[in-house]
């Protein structure tokens, strides 16, 4: 019965988005449905809404959005995004590399707002060769590849911590290399193969000059990633440091900096983030997330498939981080002293794939808004890539299992 209620709530989101209603309104409608369907007491509802409004995750997400948007304004003002694309054109002269490698490299910076920096590069690379919804799906898909394996992302670091030392960060990164290759291959197979290779650019400088141009255009992103890796500072604090340094390096005027304070405040994007967080807290208060393991454990299927389904559907409903905290310790205990790496890689791959389809994934909202397309159609265009990657993930699981990992 709980699963039916949950499907009804998500069906409302799909319908509202299909009717071209704002995501914030869809989340409000689905949230009200959750309150009514699960008959949440007033006290529980108020507590969940307050946590969603003022919780650490919400505040952090808003701060990251604002800081990265501010940095984006600075990069746009000095033409750094155009220089990044020009450098890639001079180095590779390949639209497909521009549309895949650029968002992947920029996506190494934790924070959903990075898609706002990736968007213009991908749009310029594909032009009219892909539809706006396909372009948005490609941007989101390639931008999120680093989130599948880098320990700088919260979901990965928490998952590694919860393995109780069974999986080391270095081992996990090495084990995920084939999945990263599979992600690139999937995106190229489904969409990027449609693009002609040649960008029409005639390189008039040596390669060294283009590498230098690329470094100058993305040094703020690279420095942010380096600071996060070395110091562990939060993303918004790291980006703020890079913004301050860039103020002097880029020789910005005080008036420009003040203008960015205003233009970086994207009210609609902030509202969407808050509504998504509120909806997630209502689902948590309703006990939906905690009930998933019990629902899937009753299915007559192998245990590895049970955990794969839990991570897939749990991530769609509540995020990979939430389902990891809830279910990973159960998976570790179920395996006992046996090999665990193969199952761990499968669960993380399925959770990652599911996040590319989740309406509670803030990054998808930002990407849809940036490309000015509805979230529903963008997710639908992502489904083929997720389907191919999920199939490859299961094949890789069988390979790792066969060698005893």
mmCIF file of C-alpha atoms in Angstrom, residues 65-216:
data_model
loop_
_atom_site.group_PDB
_atom_site.id
_atom_site.type_symbol
_atom_site.label_atom_id
_atom_site.label_comp_id
_atom_site.label_asym_id
_atom_site.label_seq_id
_atom_site.Cartn_x
_atom_site.Cartn_y
_atom_site.Cartn_z
ATOM 1 C CA UNK A 65 24.122 27.915 -5.838
ATOM 2 C CA UNK A 66 24.754 31.565 -5.058
ATOM 3 C CA UNK A 67 28.562 31.294 -4.900
ATOM 4 C CA UNK A 68 28.865 29.287 -8.131
ATOM 5 C CA UNK A 69 26.395 31.585 -9.922
ATOM 6 C CA UNK A 70 28.485 34.561 -8.802
ATOM 7 C CA UNK A 71 31.609 32.894 -10.203
ATOM 8 C CA UNK A 72 29.724 32.178 -13.420
ATOM 9 C CA UNK A 73 28.906 35.874 -13.781
ATOM 10 C CA UNK A 74 32.597 36.708 -13.443
ATOM 11 C CA UNK A 75 33.594 34.089 -16.029
ATOM 12 C CA UNK A 76 30.942 35.354 -18.445
ATOM 13 C CA UNK A 77 32.015 38.954 -18.002
ATOM 14 C CA UNK A 78 35.629 38.204 -18.960
ATOM 15 C CA UNK A 79 34.665 35.753 -21.712
ATOM 16 C CA UNK A 80 36.359 32.809 -20.000
ATOM 17 C CA UNK A 81 33.665 30.336 -21.058
ATOM 18 C CA UNK A 82 34.131 31.292 -24.712
ATOM 19 C CA UNK A 83 37.904 30.968 -24.287
ATOM 20 C CA UNK A 84 37.454 27.494 -22.794
ATOM 21 C CA UNK A 85 35.513 26.368 -25.831
ATOM 22 C CA UNK A 86 37.986 28.048 -28.206
ATOM 23 C CA UNK A 87 40.854 26.246 -26.456
ATOM 24 C CA UNK A 88 39.105 22.878 -26.789
ATOM 25 C CA UNK A 89 38.416 23.611 -30.459
ATOM 26 C CA UNK A 90 42.074 24.400 -31.051
ATOM 27 C CA UNK A 91 43.245 21.308 -29.196
ATOM 28 C CA UNK A 92 40.785 18.725 -30.508
ATOM 29 C CA UNK A 93 38.512 20.355 -33.137
ATOM 30 C CA UNK A 94 35.789 17.923 -32.063
ATOM 31 C CA UNK A 95 32.257 18.896 -31.080
ATOM 32 C CA UNK A 96 31.787 15.601 -29.234
ATOM 33 C CA UNK A 97 34.811 16.185 -27.022
ATOM 34 C CA UNK A 98 33.634 19.711 -26.242
ATOM 35 C CA UNK A 99 30.150 18.490 -25.298
ATOM 36 C CA UNK A 100 31.430 15.651 -23.090
ATOM 37 C CA UNK A 101 34.876 16.410 -21.715
ATOM 38 C CA UNK A 102 34.205 20.056 -20.800
ATOM 39 C CA UNK A 103 31.164 19.382 -18.556
ATOM 40 C CA UNK A 104 32.931 16.352 -17.066
ATOM 41 C CA UNK A 105 36.015 18.381 -16.117
ATOM 42 C CA UNK A 106 33.934 21.251 -14.756
ATOM 43 C CA UNK A 107 31.748 18.717 -12.939
ATOM 44 C CA UNK A 108 34.697 17.728 -10.761
ATOM 45 C CA UNK A 109 33.695 20.757 -8.676
ATOM 46 C CA UNK A 110 31.061 19.590 -6.154
ATOM 47 C CA UNK A 111 27.915 21.689 -6.369
ATOM 48 C CA UNK A 112 24.899 21.417 -8.629
ATOM 49 C CA UNK A 113 25.299 24.961 -9.856
ATOM 50 C CA UNK A 114 28.277 23.853 -11.950
ATOM 51 C CA UNK A 115 25.762 22.910 -14.648
ATOM 52 C CA UNK A 116 25.189 26.637 -15.117
ATOM 53 C CA UNK A 117 28.810 26.955 -16.240
ATOM 54 C CA UNK A 118 28.688 23.802 -18.385
ATOM 55 C CA UNK A 119 25.462 24.749 -20.160
ATOM 56 C CA UNK A 120 26.759 27.512 -22.459
ATOM 57 C CA UNK A 121 29.730 25.378 -23.569
ATOM 58 C CA UNK A 122 27.555 22.382 -24.475
ATOM 59 C CA UNK A 123 24.948 24.555 -26.220
ATOM 60 C CA UNK A 124 27.615 26.190 -28.368
ATOM 61 C CA UNK A 125 29.152 22.800 -29.154
ATOM 62 C CA UNK A 126 25.980 21.059 -30.334
ATOM 63 C CA UNK A 127 24.214 24.085 -31.833
ATOM 64 C CA UNK A 128 20.966 23.022 -33.497
ATOM 65 C CA UNK A 129 22.176 19.450 -34.061
ATOM 66 C CA UNK A 130 20.425 18.293 -30.875
ATOM 67 C CA UNK A 131 17.074 19.472 -29.522
ATOM 68 C CA UNK A 132 17.085 21.712 -26.426
ATOM 69 C CA UNK A 133 15.903 18.807 -24.229
ATOM 70 C CA UNK A 134 18.585 16.496 -25.654
ATOM 71 C CA UNK A 135 21.207 19.185 -25.086
ATOM 72 C CA UNK A 136 20.062 19.595 -21.476
ATOM 73 C CA UNK A 137 20.171 15.814 -20.937
ATOM 74 C CA UNK A 138 23.688 15.603 -22.393
ATOM 75 C CA UNK A 139 24.892 18.494 -20.207
ATOM 76 C CA UNK A 140 23.512 16.930 -17.046
ATOM 77 C CA UNK A 141 24.716 13.411 -17.890
ATOM 78 C CA UNK A 142 28.347 14.295 -18.595
ATOM 79 C CA UNK A 143 28.562 16.912 -15.848
ATOM 80 C CA UNK A 144 27.661 14.250 -13.267
ATOM 81 C CA UNK A 145 30.231 11.634 -14.277
ATOM 82 C CA UNK A 146 32.755 12.715 -11.587
ATOM 83 C CA UNK A 147 30.048 12.185 -8.941
ATOM 84 C CA UNK A 148 30.116 8.469 -9.685
ATOM 85 C CA UNK A 149 33.623 7.907 -8.309
ATOM 86 C CA UNK A 150 35.334 10.964 -6.756
ATOM 87 C CA UNK A 151 35.502 10.874 -2.922
ATOM 88 C CA UNK A 152 35.214 14.678 -2.901
ATOM 89 C CA UNK A 153 31.463 14.159 -3.361
ATOM 90 C CA UNK A 154 29.497 13.544 -0.181
ATOM 91 C CA UNK A 155 27.602 10.459 -1.341
ATOM 92 C CA UNK A 156 30.846 8.689 -2.314
ATOM 93 C CA UNK A 157 32.765 9.661 0.832
ATOM 94 C CA UNK A 158 29.893 8.574 3.102
ATOM 95 C CA UNK A 159 29.530 5.269 1.244
ATOM 96 C CA UNK A 160 33.252 4.522 1.567
ATOM 97 C CA UNK A 161 33.134 5.352 5.261
ATOM 98 C CA UNK A 162 30.182 3.001 5.819
ATOM 99 C CA UNK A 163 32.043 0.029 4.310
ATOM 100 C CA UNK A 164 34.079 -0.101 7.544
ATOM 101 C CA UNK A 165 37.323 -0.233 5.607
ATOM 102 C CA UNK A 166 36.185 -3.029 3.275
ATOM 103 C CA UNK A 167 36.665 -0.695 0.279
ATOM 104 C CA UNK A 168 39.516 1.829 0.201
ATOM 105 C CA UNK A 169 39.129 5.095 -1.779
ATOM 106 C CA UNK A 170 41.989 4.189 -4.135
ATOM 107 C CA UNK A 171 40.576 0.725 -4.762
ATOM 108 C CA UNK A 172 37.146 2.169 -5.474
ATOM 109 C CA UNK A 173 38.477 4.750 -7.936
ATOM 110 C CA UNK A 174 40.412 2.066 -9.824
ATOM 111 C CA UNK A 175 37.388 -0.240 -9.856
ATOM 112 C CA UNK A 176 35.206 2.576 -11.219
ATOM 113 C CA UNK A 177 37.457 3.361 -14.205
ATOM 114 C CA UNK A 178 35.556 0.903 -16.465
ATOM 115 C CA UNK A 179 32.239 2.453 -15.379
ATOM 116 C CA UNK A 180 33.525 5.937 -16.230
ATOM 117 C CA UNK A 181 34.521 4.655 -19.661
ATOM 118 C CA UNK A 182 31.062 3.085 -19.933
ATOM 119 C CA UNK A 183 29.427 6.429 -19.057
ATOM 120 C CA UNK A 184 31.331 8.255 -21.805
ATOM 121 C CA UNK A 185 30.603 5.465 -24.275
ATOM 122 C CA UNK A 186 26.910 5.531 -23.359
ATOM 123 C CA UNK A 187 26.549 9.266 -23.903
ATOM 124 C CA UNK A 188 28.403 9.090 -27.193
ATOM 125 C CA UNK A 189 26.388 6.087 -28.380
ATOM 126 C CA UNK A 190 22.976 7.548 -27.582
ATOM 127 C CA UNK A 191 23.447 11.212 -28.569
ATOM 128 C CA UNK A 192 26.915 12.494 -29.400
ATOM 129 C CA UNK A 193 27.472 10.130 -32.338
ATOM 130 C CA UNK A 194 24.896 12.293 -34.162
ATOM 131 C CA UNK A 195 27.291 15.237 -34.069
ATOM 132 C CA UNK A 196 29.840 15.830 -36.831
ATOM 133 C CA UNK A 197 33.356 15.829 -35.469
ATOM 134 C CA UNK A 198 34.661 18.991 -37.125
ATOM 135 C CA UNK A 199 33.864 22.275 -35.371
ATOM 136 C CA UNK A 200 34.986 24.318 -38.363
ATOM 137 C CA UNK A 201 37.842 25.799 -36.359
ATOM 138 C CA UNK A 202 41.216 26.240 -38.049
ATOM 139 C CA UNK A 203 43.983 26.163 -35.433
ATOM 140 C CA UNK A 204 46.233 29.173 -35.971
ATOM 141 C CA UNK A 205 48.332 28.755 -32.820
ATOM 142 C CA UNK A 206 50.565 25.988 -31.463
ATOM 143 C CA UNK A 207 49.021 23.427 -29.087
ATOM 144 C CA UNK A 208 50.909 24.966 -26.193
ATOM 145 C CA UNK A 209 49.033 28.240 -26.643
ATOM 146 C CA UNK A 210 45.665 26.467 -26.536
ATOM 147 C CA UNK A 211 46.612 24.532 -23.393
ATOM 148 C CA UNK A 212 47.567 27.845 -21.787
ATOM 149 C CA UNK A 213 44.269 29.386 -22.915
ATOM 150 C CA UNK A 214 42.352 26.456 -21.405
ATOM 151 C CA UNK A 215 44.209 26.811 -18.114
ATOM 152 C CA UNK A 216 43.519 30.552 -17.953
#
